Amino acid sequence: MPGRFYVTTPIYYVNDVPHIGHAYTTVTADALARWHRLIGDDVFFLTGTDEHGLKVARAAAERGLEPLAHADATSERFRETWRLLDISNDDFIRTTEPRHHRSVQAFLQRIYDNGWIEKGTYAGLYCVSCEAYYTEADLIDGNCPIHGRPVEWLEEENWFFKLSAFEEPLLEWYAAEPDAVQPEGKRNEALGIIRQGLADISITRTSIRWGVEVPWDPEHVFYVWYDALVNYVTGIGFGSDQERFERWWPAVHHLIGKDILRFHCVYWPAMLLAAGLAPPHRIFVHGFLLVGGEKMSKTRLNQIFPADLVEEFGVDGFRYQFLRDQPFGPDGDFSYEGMVTRYNTDLANNLGNLLSRVATVVAKKCGGIGPAPRPDSPLATLAADVYEATAGAWAEVAPSRALEATWRLVHDANAHLEANEPWKMDPGPELDAVMGDALEVLRIVAVLAHPAVPRTTEEIWRRIGLAGSPADERLPGAATWGRYPGGLPVQKGAPLFPRIQAG
Ligand code: MSP
């Protein structure tokens, strides 16, 4: 039964340029989207940019630009970066688009009509970087707990969402859907916030014009977060295409960083309930990438740009690193030295080497034509186990474990070659059997690793003589041992992953 898989990344603020922290979330969402396409699911993958609010307005003013001109330029940089990284998003949403304004107005009007929004006065400590109010108790040494910067005293009359009324409904939802927020530690954190008691939240501003106008009170604009969260329903046609909306909602899988847990795991489900809609199906919360290692010890993470690393490691070297090295959940260290080691070990020495050895022997001893695998190969059972482990890990949004599992097959195929030393064998059925098995491993790995390293696996596919692309394959059938037909031309070509010296 094919499922529906709607996957989202946070929409990124255009006050910053794309850095590896953003890329980490987006590459993970992309790999998941690709995996779900392979298993035959209907997939919709949405990313985009968050362009309203004080932070963006100030960033524009600092550059001497109108907010929209600034947003146009930075939003384009996000698009470029995602093109560079082979991100296969189906749509890219900008919150300044008319379709989004319409959807935000329809969505919040519905909550208003349902009686969950009312007027009040708000005064409080505000962090411009977070675009959020804090209480004294939240502050650390008097500063914003996230940014460590001073907060400002802000007072305004505005519209409030009656979040306090949703304490019970939220707790009921959490009880009924124990897997909705993952990992469990983050679910508990969200539950802790709800159990502490929820105050009503101010959702509009009059102090700023750069936002979506409140339909029932045009003096106000919606506070950036309440406009931003609605992007997840705008992208699937909320308020404009009901049929499309119902096709995808609530089959959504939100990927977010731990910094925006409160908005996604408390406020957003409450807003959906208030609008009479189902809360999200899944929210996966990941940790932060921190910068470690020698070479980058003085660099801040937001100064490490994807394009620089792609130049050195290639697109797939980049994608592989962030999917493989950092388990999705806890915080992780990014280090340049670690990336070089990971690249050389897994990509150059393991996968790259396997293809190059196979192609060399086939050229020399099989007349350049790849033989078929044995039905009873010692690698067949391993391939079946590896498929199970890989599929299980992707289903749990554990790319690192999925790739670790897939690479067991790469590793064992290399070991199988080393044990048999086909380069010393004479041409004949025995040699053909060894090479056929290795080619079959390459075929299966090209499918299983495709979500992580799409270009490389397409190249492997082509070099072992197969038509089409691994993206056109469907699992689990494509992982069945014995589908490499044999009799196909195998090409050697340049190394997939030239070794890199740490420098
Ligand atoms: N615009 C809001 C999100 C609105 S979603 C309705 C926002 N944008 S952001 O650009 O500041 O950050 C978005 C996300 O980028 C984070 O939640 C996280 O997923 C990712 N990351 C930013 N820095 C990161 C790291 N250092 N490490 C890992 N992910 C990081 O918040």
Coordinates of C-alpha atoms and ligand atoms in Angstrom, one line a residue:
M1 CA 0.0 0.0 0.0
P2 CA 1.7 3.2 -1.1
G3 CA 1.6 5.8 1.6
R4 CA 1.6 9.6 1.5
F5 CA 4.7 11.4 2.7
Y6 CA 4.6 15.1 3.0
V7 CA 7.9 16.4 4.3
T8 CA 8.8 19.9 5.3
T9 CA 11.9 21.8 6.5
P10 CA 11.6 25.0 8.6
I11 CA 11.4 28.0 6.4
Y12 CA 14.6 29.9 6.8
Y13 CA 14.9 33.5 7.8
V14 CA 16.3 35.7 5.1
N15 CA 18.3 37.8 7.6
D16 CA 21.0 35.1 7.4
V17 CA 22.6 33.5 4.3
P18 CA 22.4 29.7 3.9
H19 CA 25.0 27.9 6.1
I20 CA 25.7 24.2 6.9
G21 CA 23.2 24.2 9.8
H22 CA 20.4 25.0 7.3
A23 CA 21.8 22.5 4.8
Y24 CA 21.9 19.8 7.5
T25 CA 18.1 19.9 7.9
T26 CA 17.4 20.4 4.2
V27 CA 19.7 17.5 3.0
T28 CA 18.0 15.2 5.6
A29 CA 14.5 16.2 4.3
D30 CA 15.7 15.6 0.8
A31 CA 17.1 12.2 1.5
L32 CA 13.9 11.2 3.2
A33 CA 11.8 12.5 0.3
R34 CA 14.0 10.4 -2.1
W35 CA 13.8 7.3 0.1
H36 CA 10.0 7.6 0.2
R37 CA 9.8 8.0 -3.6
L38 CA 11.9 4.8 -3.9
I39 CA 9.5 2.8 -1.7
G40 CA 6.6 4.0 -3.9
D41 CA 5.1 6.6 -1.6
D42 CA 3.4 9.7 -2.9
V43 CA 5.8 12.4 -1.8
F44 CA 5.5 16.2 -1.5
F45 CA 8.5 18.0 -0.3
L46 CA 8.3 21.7 0.8
T47 CA 10.9 24.2 1.8
G48 CA 11.2 27.9 1.6
T49 CA 12.0 31.2 3.2
D50 CA 10.5 33.2 6.1
E51 CA 10.6 36.8 5.1
H52 CA 8.5 39.0 7.5
G53 CA 9.2 40.3 11.0
L54 CA 11.4 42.8 12.8
K55 CA 14.6 40.8 12.4
V56 CA 14.3 40.7 8.6
A57 CA 13.2 44.4 8.4
R58 CA 16.2 45.4 10.4
A59 CA 18.6 43.3 8.4
A60 CA 17.2 45.0 5.2
A61 CA 17.6 48.5 6.8
E62 CA 21.2 47.7 7.7
R63 CA 21.9 47.0 4.0
G64 CA 20.0 50.1 3.0
L65 CA 17.3 48.0 1.2
E66 CA 13.6 47.8 1.2
P67 CA 12.6 44.6 3.0
L68 CA 11.3 42.9 -0.1
A69 CA 14.4 43.7 -2.2
H70 CA 16.5 42.2 0.6
A71 CA 14.2 39.2 0.9
D72 CA 14.3 38.6 -2.9
A73 CA 18.1 38.5 -2.9
T74 CA 18.5 36.3 0.1
S75 CA 15.7 33.9 -0.8
E76 CA 17.4 33.4 -4.1
R77 CA 20.6 32.4 -2.3
F78 CA 18.7 29.7 -0.5
R79 CA 17.3 28.4 -3.8
E80 CA 20.7 28.5 -5.4
T81 CA 22.2 26.5 -2.4
W82 CA 19.4 23.9 -2.7
R83 CA 20.0 23.6 -6.4
L84 CA 23.7 23.1 -5.7
L85 CA 23.0 20.4 -3.2
D86 CA 20.6 18.5 -5.5
I87 CA 17.6 19.2 -3.3
S88 CA 14.5 17.7 -4.9
N89 CA 11.9 19.9 -3.3
D90 CA 8.5 20.0 -5.1
D91 CA 7.8 23.6 -4.1
F92 CA 9.6 26.5 -2.6
I93 CA 7.5 28.9 -0.5
R94 CA 8.2 32.5 0.2
T95 CA 6.0 34.1 2.9
T96 CA 5.8 37.3 0.9
E97 CA 3.9 35.6 -1.9
P98 CA 0.2 36.5 -2.3
R99 CA -0.8 32.9 -2.0
H100 CA 0.7 32.8 1.5
H101 CA -0.9 36.0 2.5
R102 CA -4.3 34.7 1.4
S103 CA -3.8 31.4 3.2
V104 CA -2.6 33.0 6.5
Q105 CA -5.6 35.3 6.5
A106 CA -8.0 32.4 5.8
F107 CA -6.4 30.2 8.5
L108 CA -6.3 32.8 11.2
Q109 CA -9.8 34.2 10.3
R110 CA -11.0 30.7 10.9
I111 CA -9.5 30.6 14.4
Y112 CA -10.9 34.1 15.0
D113 CA -14.4 33.0 13.9
N114 CA -14.1 29.9 16.1
G115 CA -13.7 32.3 19.1
W116 CA -10.1 31.6 19.9
I117 CA -8.6 35.1 19.3
E118 CA -9.4 38.1 21.4
K119 CA -7.9 41.6 22.1
G120 CA -5.6 42.4 25.0
T121 CA -2.5 44.4 26.1
Y122 CA 0.9 42.9 26.0
A123 CA 3.9 44.0 27.8
G124 CA 7.0 42.0 28.1
L125 CA 10.6 41.2 27.5
Y126 CA 11.2 40.6 23.8
C127 CA 14.2 39.1 22.0
V128 CA 14.3 40.5 18.4
S129 CA 16.6 37.6 17.3
C130 CA 14.0 35.0 18.4
E131 CA 11.0 37.3 17.5
A132 CA 9.6 36.1 20.8
Y133 CA 8.7 37.3 24.3
Y134 CA 10.3 35.8 27.4
T135 CA 9.5 35.9 31.1
E136 CA 12.2 36.9 33.7
A137 CA 12.5 33.2 34.6
D138 CA 13.4 32.2 31.0
L139 CA 16.4 34.6 30.9
I140 CA 19.9 33.6 31.5
D141 CA 21.9 36.3 33.3
G142 CA 19.3 38.7 32.1
N143 CA 19.8 37.8 28.5
C144 CA 17.9 35.8 25.9
P145 CA 18.4 32.1 26.7
I146 CA 19.0 31.3 23.0
H147 CA 21.0 34.2 21.8
G148 CA 22.6 35.4 25.0
R149 CA 21.7 39.0 23.9
P150 CA 19.9 41.6 25.9
V151 CA 16.1 41.6 25.6
E152 CA 13.9 44.7 25.1
W153 CA 10.8 45.9 27.0
L154 CA 7.9 46.1 24.6
E155 CA 4.3 47.1 25.3
E156 CA 1.5 46.9 22.8
E157 CA -2.2 46.3 22.4
N158 CA -2.8 43.4 20.2
W159 CA -4.7 40.2 19.5
F160 CA -4.2 37.1 21.6
F161 CA -4.6 33.5 20.7
K162 CA -6.3 31.7 23.6
L163 CA -3.6 29.1 23.9
S164 CA -4.5 28.5 27.6
A165 CA -7.7 26.8 26.4
F166 CA -5.6 24.2 24.6
E167 CA -3.7 22.7 27.5
E168 CA -6.1 19.8 27.8
P169 CA -6.6 19.1 24.1
L170 CA -2.9 19.2 23.6
L171 CA -2.3 16.7 26.4
E172 CA -4.9 14.5 25.0
W173 CA -3.3 14.6 21.6
Y174 CA 0.1 13.8 23.0
A175 CA -1.5 10.8 24.9
A176 CA -3.3 9.5 21.8
E177 CA -0.3 9.9 19.5
P178 CA 2.8 8.8 21.5
D179 CA 5.0 8.9 18.3
A180 CA 3.9 12.3 17.0
V181 CA 7.0 14.1 18.4
Q182 CA 10.4 12.4 18.2
P183 CA 12.8 11.6 19.7
E184 CA 11.2 10.8 23.1
G185 CA 13.4 13.3 25.0
K186 CA 12.0 16.1 22.8
R187 CA 8.5 14.9 23.3
N188 CA 9.0 15.0 27.0
E189 CA 10.4 18.5 26.7
A190 CA 7.2 19.6 24.8
L191 CA 5.0 17.9 27.4
G192 CA 6.9 19.7 30.2
I193 CA 6.1 23.0 28.6
I194 CA 2.4 22.2 28.3
R195 CA 2.2 20.8 31.9
Q196 CA 3.8 24.0 33.3
G197 CA 0.7 25.8 32.1
L198 CA 0.1 27.7 28.9
A199 CA -0.6 31.5 28.9
D200 CA -2.4 33.1 26.0
I201 CA -0.1 34.4 23.3
S202 CA 0.0 37.7 21.5
I203 CA -0.2 37.0 17.8
T204 CA -0.3 40.5 16.2
R205 CA 1.7 43.7 16.1
T206 CA 1.0 47.3 15.4
S207 CA 4.6 48.4 15.8
I208 CA 5.7 47.1 12.5
R209 CA 4.1 47.0 9.0
W210 CA 6.3 44.3 7.5
G211 CA 3.9 41.3 7.8
V212 CA 0.6 39.9 6.8
E213 CA -2.4 42.2 7.5
V214 CA -4.9 41.0 10.1
P215 CA -8.1 40.7 8.0
W216 CA -10.5 41.8 10.8
D217 CA -8.3 44.7 12.0
P218 CA -5.9 46.0 9.3
E219 CA -4.0 48.3 11.7
H220 CA -2.3 45.0 12.8
V221 CA -0.1 42.6 11.1
F222 CA 0.4 39.0 12.3
Y223 CA 3.5 38.4 14.3
V224 CA 6.0 36.7 12.1
W225 CA 5.8 33.2 13.7
Y226 CA 2.1 32.9 13.3
D227 CA 2.4 33.8 9.7
A228 CA 5.4 31.5 9.2
L229 CA 3.9 28.3 10.7
V230 CA 1.0 28.6 8.3
N231 CA 3.4 28.0 5.3
Y232 CA 3.0 24.3 5.9
V233 CA -0.7 24.4 4.9
T234 CA -0.2 27.2 2.3
G235 CA 2.2 24.9 0.4
I236 CA -0.5 22.3 -0.1
G237 CA -3.3 24.6 -1.1
F238 CA -5.0 25.6 2.1
G239 CA -7.7 28.2 1.3
S240 CA -7.3 27.8 -2.4
D241 CA -7.4 24.1 -3.3
Q242 CA -9.3 22.1 -0.8
E243 CA -8.9 18.8 -2.6
R244 CA -5.2 19.2 -2.7
F245 CA -5.0 20.2 0.9
E246 CA -7.0 17.2 2.0
R247 CA -4.8 14.9 0.0
W248 CA -1.7 15.9 2.0
W249 CA -3.0 17.0 5.4
P250 CA -2.3 15.7 8.0
A251 CA 0.2 13.2 6.4
V252 CA 2.9 15.8 7.2
H253 CA 6.4 15.1 8.6
H254 CA 8.0 18.3 10.0
L255 CA 11.8 18.3 10.4
I256 CA 12.9 21.0 12.8
G257 CA 15.9 22.1 14.9
K258 CA 15.5 22.0 18.7
D259 CA 15.5 25.8 18.8
I260 CA 12.0 26.0 17.4
L261 CA 10.4 23.1 19.4
R262 CA 8.0 25.3 21.4
F263 CA 6.5 26.8 18.2
H264 CA 6.1 23.5 16.4
C265 CA 5.2 21.1 19.2
V266 CA 3.0 23.4 21.3
Y267 CA 1.7 26.4 19.4
W268 CA 1.3 24.9 16.0
P269 CA -0.8 21.9 17.0
A270 CA -2.9 24.2 19.2
M271 CA -3.5 26.5 16.2
L272 CA -4.5 23.6 14.0
L273 CA -6.9 22.4 16.7
A274 CA -8.3 25.9 17.0
A275 CA -8.9 26.0 13.2
G276 CA -10.7 22.7 13.4
L277 CA -7.8 20.8 11.7
A278 CA -5.8 17.7 12.7
P279 CA -2.4 18.3 14.3
P280 CA 0.7 17.2 12.3
H281 CA 1.3 13.5 11.9
R282 CA 5.0 13.6 12.9
I283 CA 7.5 16.2 14.1
F284 CA 11.2 15.2 14.2
V285 CA 13.4 17.4 16.3
H286 CA 17.1 17.4 15.7
G287 CA 20.0 18.8 17.6
F288 CA 22.4 21.5 16.7
L289 CA 25.6 21.2 14.7
L290 CA 28.5 22.7 16.5
V291 CA 31.9 23.5 15.2
G292 CA 34.8 21.3 16.4
G293 CA 38.2 20.3 15.3
E294 CA 41.4 22.2 14.7
K295 CA 41.0 23.8 11.3
M296 CA 37.7 25.5 12.1
S297 CA 38.1 26.1 15.8
K298 CA 37.8 29.9 15.3
T299 CA 35.0 29.7 12.7
R300 CA 31.4 30.1 13.7
L301 CA 29.0 27.6 12.1
N302 CA 27.2 30.3 10.2
Q303 CA 30.4 31.2 8.5
I304 CA 30.8 27.7 6.9
F305 CA 29.1 27.9 3.6
P306 CA 27.9 24.8 1.7
A307 CA 29.5 26.0 -1.6
D308 CA 33.0 26.0 -0.1
L309 CA 32.7 22.4 1.2
V310 CA 31.1 21.3 -2.1
E311 CA 34.0 22.6 -4.0
E312 CA 36.4 20.4 -2.0
F313 CA 34.3 17.3 -1.3
G314 CA 31.7 17.4 -4.2
V315 CA 28.0 17.5 -3.8
D316 CA 27.7 13.9 -2.7
G317 CA 30.7 14.2 -0.4
F318 CA 28.8 17.0 1.4
R319 CA 25.5 15.2 1.5
Y320 CA 27.0 12.0 2.8
Q321 CA 28.9 13.7 5.5
F322 CA 25.9 15.4 7.1
L323 CA 23.7 12.4 6.7
R324 CA 26.2 9.8 7.9
D325 CA 28.2 11.6 10.6
Q326 CA 25.5 13.2 12.7
P327 CA 22.8 11.0 14.2
F328 CA 19.5 12.8 13.8
G329 CA 18.6 13.9 17.3
P330 CA 21.5 14.9 19.6
D331 CA 23.9 17.8 19.0
G332 CA 26.9 17.0 16.9
D333 CA 30.3 18.3 16.2
F334 CA 31.2 19.3 12.6
S335 CA 34.9 19.1 12.0
Y336 CA 36.8 19.5 8.8
E337 CA 39.3 16.7 9.8
G338 CA 36.4 14.4 10.6
M339 CA 34.9 15.1 7.2
V340 CA 38.1 14.3 5.4
T341 CA 38.4 11.0 7.3
R342 CA 34.8 10.1 6.6
Y343 CA 35.1 10.9 2.9
N344 CA 38.4 9.0 2.4
T345 CA 37.2 6.0 4.4
D346 CA 33.6 5.5 3.3
L347 CA 33.5 7.1 -0.1
A348 CA 37.0 6.9 -1.6
N349 CA 38.3 3.7 -0.1
N350 CA 35.1 1.8 0.2
L351 CA 32.5 2.7 -2.4
G352 CA 34.8 4.3 -5.0
N353 CA 37.3 1.5 -4.7
L354 CA 34.7 -1.2 -5.1
L355 CA 33.5 0.3 -8.4
S356 CA 37.0 0.9 -9.7
R357 CA 38.2 -2.7 -8.8
V358 CA 35.2 -4.3 -10.4
A359 CA 35.5 -2.2 -13.6
T360 CA 39.2 -2.8 -13.9
V361 CA 38.9 -6.6 -13.6
V362 CA 35.9 -6.8 -15.9
A363 CA 37.8 -4.7 -18.5
K364 CA 40.9 -6.9 -18.3
K365 CA 39.4 -10.3 -17.9
C366 CA 35.8 -10.3 -19.0
G367 CA 36.2 -8.3 -22.2
G368 CA 34.5 -5.3 -20.6
I369 CA 31.2 -7.2 -20.3
G370 CA 29.8 -7.6 -16.8
P371 CA 28.7 -11.2 -15.9
A372 CA 25.5 -12.1 -14.0
P373 CA 25.5 -12.9 -10.3
R374 CA 25.1 -16.3 -8.7
P375 CA 21.6 -17.0 -7.3
D376 CA 23.2 -18.6 -4.3
S377 CA 26.0 -16.1 -3.7
P378 CA 27.3 -15.8 -0.1
L379 CA 26.5 -12.1 -0.4
A380 CA 22.8 -12.7 -1.2
T381 CA 21.7 -13.2 2.5
L382 CA 23.7 -10.2 3.6
A383 CA 22.1 -8.1 0.9
A384 CA 18.6 -9.1 2.2
D385 CA 19.6 -8.2 5.8
V386 CA 21.1 -4.9 4.7
Y387 CA 17.9 -4.0 2.9
E388 CA 15.9 -4.7 6.0
A389 CA 18.2 -2.7 8.3
T390 CA 18.4 0.2 5.8
A391 CA 14.7 0.4 5.3
G392 CA 14.1 0.2 9.1
A393 CA 16.4 3.0 9.8
W394 CA 15.0 5.3 7.1
A395 CA 11.5 4.6 8.5
E396 CA 12.8 5.8 11.8
V397 CA 14.4 8.9 10.3
A398 CA 17.8 7.7 11.2
P399 CA 19.9 8.4 8.0
S400 CA 23.1 7.7 9.8
R401 CA 22.1 4.2 10.7
A402 CA 20.6 3.6 7.3
L403 CA 23.9 4.5 5.6
E404 CA 25.9 2.5 8.1
A405 CA 23.7 -0.5 7.2
T406 CA 24.1 0.0 3.5
W407 CA 27.8 0.4 3.8
R408 CA 28.1 -3.0 5.4
L409 CA 27.3 -4.4 2.0
V410 CA 29.9 -2.2 0.3
H411 CA 32.4 -3.3 2.9
D412 CA 31.7 -7.0 2.6
A413 CA 31.8 -6.9 -1.2
N414 CA 35.3 -5.5 -1.0
A415 CA 36.2 -8.2 1.5
H416 CA 34.7 -10.8 -0.9
L417 CA 37.0 -9.5 -3.7
E418 CA 40.0 -9.5 -1.4
A419 CA 39.3 -13.0 -0.3
N420 CA 38.9 -14.3 -3.9
E421 CA 41.5 -12.1 -5.6
P422 CA 39.8 -12.1 -9.0
W423 CA 42.7 -10.0 -10.3
K424 CA 44.8 -13.2 -10.0
M425 CA 42.2 -15.6 -11.4
D426 CA 42.0 -16.9 -15.0
P427 CA 39.0 -15.9 -17.1
G428 CA 36.2 -18.5 -16.7
P429 CA 33.0 -19.3 -14.8
E430 CA 34.6 -18.9 -11.4
L431 CA 35.9 -15.4 -12.1
D432 CA 32.5 -14.6 -13.7
A433 CA 30.7 -15.6 -10.5
V434 CA 32.9 -13.4 -8.3
M435 CA 32.5 -10.4 -10.6
G436 CA 28.8 -11.0 -11.2
D437 CA 28.2 -10.9 -7.4
A438 CA 30.2 -7.7 -7.0
L439 CA 28.3 -6.1 -9.8
E440 CA 25.0 -7.1 -8.2
V441 CA 26.1 -5.5 -4.9
L442 CA 26.9 -2.3 -6.8
R443 CA 23.4 -2.4 -8.4
I444 CA 21.7 -2.9 -5.0
V445 CA 23.9 -0.3 -3.3
A446 CA 23.1 2.2 -6.1
V447 CA 19.5 1.9 -5.2
L448 CA 19.8 1.9 -1.4
A449 CA 22.3 4.8 -1.3
H450 CA 20.5 6.8 -3.9
P451 CA 18.7 9.0 -1.4
A452 CA 22.0 10.1 0.1
V453 CA 24.3 10.3 -2.9
P454 CA 22.0 10.7 -6.0
R455 CA 24.7 11.7 -8.5
T456 CA 27.2 9.1 -7.6
T457 CA 24.6 6.3 -7.7
E458 CA 23.4 7.4 -11.1
E459 CA 26.9 7.3 -12.3
I460 CA 27.5 3.8 -10.8
W461 CA 24.2 2.7 -12.5
R462 CA 25.5 4.0 -15.9
R463 CA 29.0 2.5 -15.5
I464 CA 27.7 -0.9 -14.8
G465 CA 25.7 -0.7 -18.0
L466 CA 22.1 -0.3 -16.6
A467 CA 19.6 1.9 -18.4
G468 CA 17.5 4.5 -16.6
S469 CA 18.3 5.7 -13.1
P470 CA 18.2 4.2 -9.6
A471 CA 15.5 6.8 -8.9
D472 CA 13.2 4.9 -11.2
E473 CA 13.6 1.7 -9.2
R474 CA 11.0 0.6 -6.6
L475 CA 11.8 -1.1 -3.3
P476 CA 11.6 -3.7 -2.0
G477 CA 11.7 -5.4 -5.4
A478 CA 14.8 -3.6 -6.6
A479 CA 16.7 -5.0 -3.6
T480 CA 16.0 -8.6 -4.6
W481 CA 19.2 -10.5 -5.2
G482 CA 19.9 -11.5 -8.8
R483 CA 18.4 -8.6 -10.9
Y484 CA 21.7 -7.6 -12.5
P485 CA 21.2 -9.3 -15.8
G486 CA 24.8 -9.7 -16.9
G487 CA 25.9 -9.2 -20.5
L488 CA 26.2 -5.4 -20.1
P489 CA 29.1 -3.2 -20.9
V490 CA 31.0 -2.0 -17.8
Q491 CA 33.0 1.3 -18.0
K492 CA 36.0 2.2 -15.9
G493 CA 35.9 6.0 -15.9
A494 CA 37.6 8.5 -13.5
P495 CA 37.6 7.7 -9.7
L496 CA 34.2 8.6 -8.2
F497 CA 35.8 10.1 -5.1
P498 CA 39.5 11.1 -5.5
R499 CA 41.2 10.9 -2.1
I500 CA 41.6 14.2 -0.2
Q501 CA 44.6 15.2 1.9
A502 CA 43.6 17.1 5.0
G503 CA 44.8 20.6 4.4
Ligands
MSP1 N1 12.2 31.1 10.4 C1 12.2 30.2 11.5 C2 11.5 28.9 11.3 C3 10.1 29.1 10.9 S1 9.4 27.5 10.5 C4 7.8 27.8 10.4 C5 13.7 30.0 11.9 N2 14.6 30.1 10.9 S2 16.2 29.9 11.0 O1 16.7 30.2 9.7 O2 16.7 30.7 12.1 O3 16.5 28.4 11.4 C6 15.7 27.4 10.9 C7 16.4 26.0 11.2 O4 17.7 26.0 10.6 C8 16.5 25.5 12.6 O5 15.4 25.1 13.3 C9 17.4 24.3 12.3 O6 16.5 23.3 11.7 C10 18.3 24.9 11.2 N3 19.6 25.3 11.9 C11 20.1 26.6 12.0 N4 21.3 26.5 12.7 C12 21.6 25.2 12.9 C13 22.7 24.6 13.5 N5 23.7 25.2 14.0 N6 22.6 23.2 13.5 C14 21.6 22.5 13.0 N7 20.5 23.1 12.5 C15 20.5 24.5 12.4 O7 14.0 29.6 13.0

